[in-house]
CSV table of C-alpha atoms in Angstrom, one decimal:
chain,number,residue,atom,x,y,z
A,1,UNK,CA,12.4,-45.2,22.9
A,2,UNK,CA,14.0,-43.0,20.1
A,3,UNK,CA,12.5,-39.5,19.6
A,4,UNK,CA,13.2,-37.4,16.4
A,5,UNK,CA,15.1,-33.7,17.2
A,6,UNK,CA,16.2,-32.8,14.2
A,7,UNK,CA,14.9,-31.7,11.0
A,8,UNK,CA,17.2,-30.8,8.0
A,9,UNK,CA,16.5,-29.8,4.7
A,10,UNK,CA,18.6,-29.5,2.0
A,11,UNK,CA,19.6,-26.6,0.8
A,12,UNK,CA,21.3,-24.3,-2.3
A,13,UNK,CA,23.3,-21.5,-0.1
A,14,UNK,CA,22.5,-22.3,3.9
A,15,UNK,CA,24.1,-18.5,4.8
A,16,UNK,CA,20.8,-17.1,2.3
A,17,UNK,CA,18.3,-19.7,3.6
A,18,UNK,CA,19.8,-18.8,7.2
A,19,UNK,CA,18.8,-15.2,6.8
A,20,UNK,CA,15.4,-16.4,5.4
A,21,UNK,CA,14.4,-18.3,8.3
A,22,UNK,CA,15.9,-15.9,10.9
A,23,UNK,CA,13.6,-13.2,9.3
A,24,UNK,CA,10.7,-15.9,9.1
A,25,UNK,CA,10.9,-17.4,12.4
A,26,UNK,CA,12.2,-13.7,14.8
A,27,UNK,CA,14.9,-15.6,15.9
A,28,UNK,CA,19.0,-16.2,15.0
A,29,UNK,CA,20.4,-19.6,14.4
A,30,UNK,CA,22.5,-20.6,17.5
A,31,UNK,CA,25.2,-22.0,14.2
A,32,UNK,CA,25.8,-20.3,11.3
A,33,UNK,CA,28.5,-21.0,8.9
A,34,UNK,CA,29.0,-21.6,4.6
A,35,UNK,CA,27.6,-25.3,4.5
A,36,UNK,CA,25.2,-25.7,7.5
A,37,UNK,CA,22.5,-23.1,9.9
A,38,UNK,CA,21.1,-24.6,13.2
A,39,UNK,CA,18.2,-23.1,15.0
A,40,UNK,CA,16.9,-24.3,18.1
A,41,UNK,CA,13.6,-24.1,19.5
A,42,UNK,CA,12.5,-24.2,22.9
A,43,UNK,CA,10.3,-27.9,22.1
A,44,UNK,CA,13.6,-29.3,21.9
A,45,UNK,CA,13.4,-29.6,18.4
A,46,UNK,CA,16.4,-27.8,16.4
A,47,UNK,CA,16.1,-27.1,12.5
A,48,UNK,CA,19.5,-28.0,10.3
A,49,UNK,CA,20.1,-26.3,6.7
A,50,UNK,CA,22.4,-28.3,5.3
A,51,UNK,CA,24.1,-27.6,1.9
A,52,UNK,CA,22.8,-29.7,-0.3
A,53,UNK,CA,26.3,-29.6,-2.2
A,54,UNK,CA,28.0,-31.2,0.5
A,55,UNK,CA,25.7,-32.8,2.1
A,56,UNK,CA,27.1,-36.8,3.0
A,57,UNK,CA,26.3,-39.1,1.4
A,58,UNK,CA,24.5,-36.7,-1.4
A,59,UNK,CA,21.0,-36.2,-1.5
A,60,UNK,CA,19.0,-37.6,-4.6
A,61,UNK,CA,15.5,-35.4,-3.5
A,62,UNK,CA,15.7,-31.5,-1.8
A,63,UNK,CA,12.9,-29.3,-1.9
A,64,UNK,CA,9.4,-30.2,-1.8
A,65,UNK,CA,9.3,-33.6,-0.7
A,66,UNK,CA,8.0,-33.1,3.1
A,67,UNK,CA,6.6,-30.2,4.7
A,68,UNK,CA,7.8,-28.3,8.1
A,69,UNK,CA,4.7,-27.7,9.8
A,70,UNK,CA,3.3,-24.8,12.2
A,71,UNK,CA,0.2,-25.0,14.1
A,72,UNK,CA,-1.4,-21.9,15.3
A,73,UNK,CA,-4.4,-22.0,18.1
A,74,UNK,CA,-6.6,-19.9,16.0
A,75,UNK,CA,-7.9,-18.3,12.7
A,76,UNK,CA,-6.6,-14.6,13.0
A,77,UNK,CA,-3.2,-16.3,13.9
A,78,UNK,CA,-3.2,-17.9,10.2
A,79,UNK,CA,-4.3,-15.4,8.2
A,80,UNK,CA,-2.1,-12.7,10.1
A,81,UNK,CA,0.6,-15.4,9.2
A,82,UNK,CA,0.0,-15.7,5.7
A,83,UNK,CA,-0.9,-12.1,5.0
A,84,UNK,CA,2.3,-11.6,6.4
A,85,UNK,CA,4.6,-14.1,4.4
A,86,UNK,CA,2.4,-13.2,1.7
A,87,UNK,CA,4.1,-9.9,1.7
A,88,UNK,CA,7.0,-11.0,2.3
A,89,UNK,CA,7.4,-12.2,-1.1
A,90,UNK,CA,6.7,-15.7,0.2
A,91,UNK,CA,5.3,-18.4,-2.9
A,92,UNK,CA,2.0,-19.0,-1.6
A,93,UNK,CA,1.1,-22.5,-2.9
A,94,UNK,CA,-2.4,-23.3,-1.4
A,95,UNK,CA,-4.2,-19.9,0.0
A,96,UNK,CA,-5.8,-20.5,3.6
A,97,UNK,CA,-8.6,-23.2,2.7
A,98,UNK,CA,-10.5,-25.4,4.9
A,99,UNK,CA,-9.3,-29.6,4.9
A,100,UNK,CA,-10.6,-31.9,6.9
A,101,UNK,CA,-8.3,-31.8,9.8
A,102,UNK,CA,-8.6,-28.1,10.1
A,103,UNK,CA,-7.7,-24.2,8.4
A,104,UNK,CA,-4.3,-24.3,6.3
A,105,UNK,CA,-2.2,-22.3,4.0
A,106,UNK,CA,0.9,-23.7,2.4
A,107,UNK,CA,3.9,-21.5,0.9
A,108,UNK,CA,7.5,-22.5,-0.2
A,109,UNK,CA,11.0,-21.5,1.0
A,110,UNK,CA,13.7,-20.2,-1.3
A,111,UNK,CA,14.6,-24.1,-2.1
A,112,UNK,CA,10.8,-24.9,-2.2
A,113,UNK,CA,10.5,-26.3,0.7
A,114,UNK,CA,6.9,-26.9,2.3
A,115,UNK,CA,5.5,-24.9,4.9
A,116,UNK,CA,2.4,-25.4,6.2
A,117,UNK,CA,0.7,-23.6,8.7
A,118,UNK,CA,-2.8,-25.0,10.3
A,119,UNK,CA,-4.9,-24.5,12.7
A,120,UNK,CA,-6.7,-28.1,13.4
A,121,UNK,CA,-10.2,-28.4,14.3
């Protein structure tokens, strides 16, 4: 049975969106160079960003097409999040509302990539 363990997004300058997410996610990419930032995550799951100027073959879509998404076991968890990303300077696209899977808040990376943080019900 395949299993996905990568995500990549496309990015405009990996080495900026690599300092982004380090800051983001309190962590430092295990790879780090001009076209491409890896960090890994103890799931299994590692996070690619990839420059979307040399990507291969090139990409037609980059930012905003899919989400990454974090869940967080309870309410103070997301809004400490998003108070926090909010002053980070973060785009905050949908402020924590209630859906009908659960409590979520939505903001957008430097290349407007999704991020969606939820708690579900």
């Amino acid at each position: 049975m395949l299993q996905p363990t990568y995500t990549l997004l496309y990015v405009d300058n990996p080495e900026a969106s690599g300092r982004f997410y380090a800051a983001l996610l309190g962590r430092a990419p295990v790879e780090a160079g001009p076209t491409f930032v890896l960090f890994a995550f103890e799931t299994g799951l590692k996070l690619g960003l990839w420059s979307r100027h040399t990507v291969a073959p090139a990409a037609s879509v980059t930012g905003g097409g899919t989400e990454i998404a974090v869940t967080v076991v309870d309410d103070a968890t997301l809004e400490a999040t998003h108070a926090d990303w909010a002053a980070r300077g973060l785009s905050i696209l949908q402020p924590p509302t209630d859906l009908d899977f659960g409590r979520t808040f939505v903001a957008l990376d430097p290349d407007g990539h999704r991020l969606r943080v939820f708690r579900p019900h």
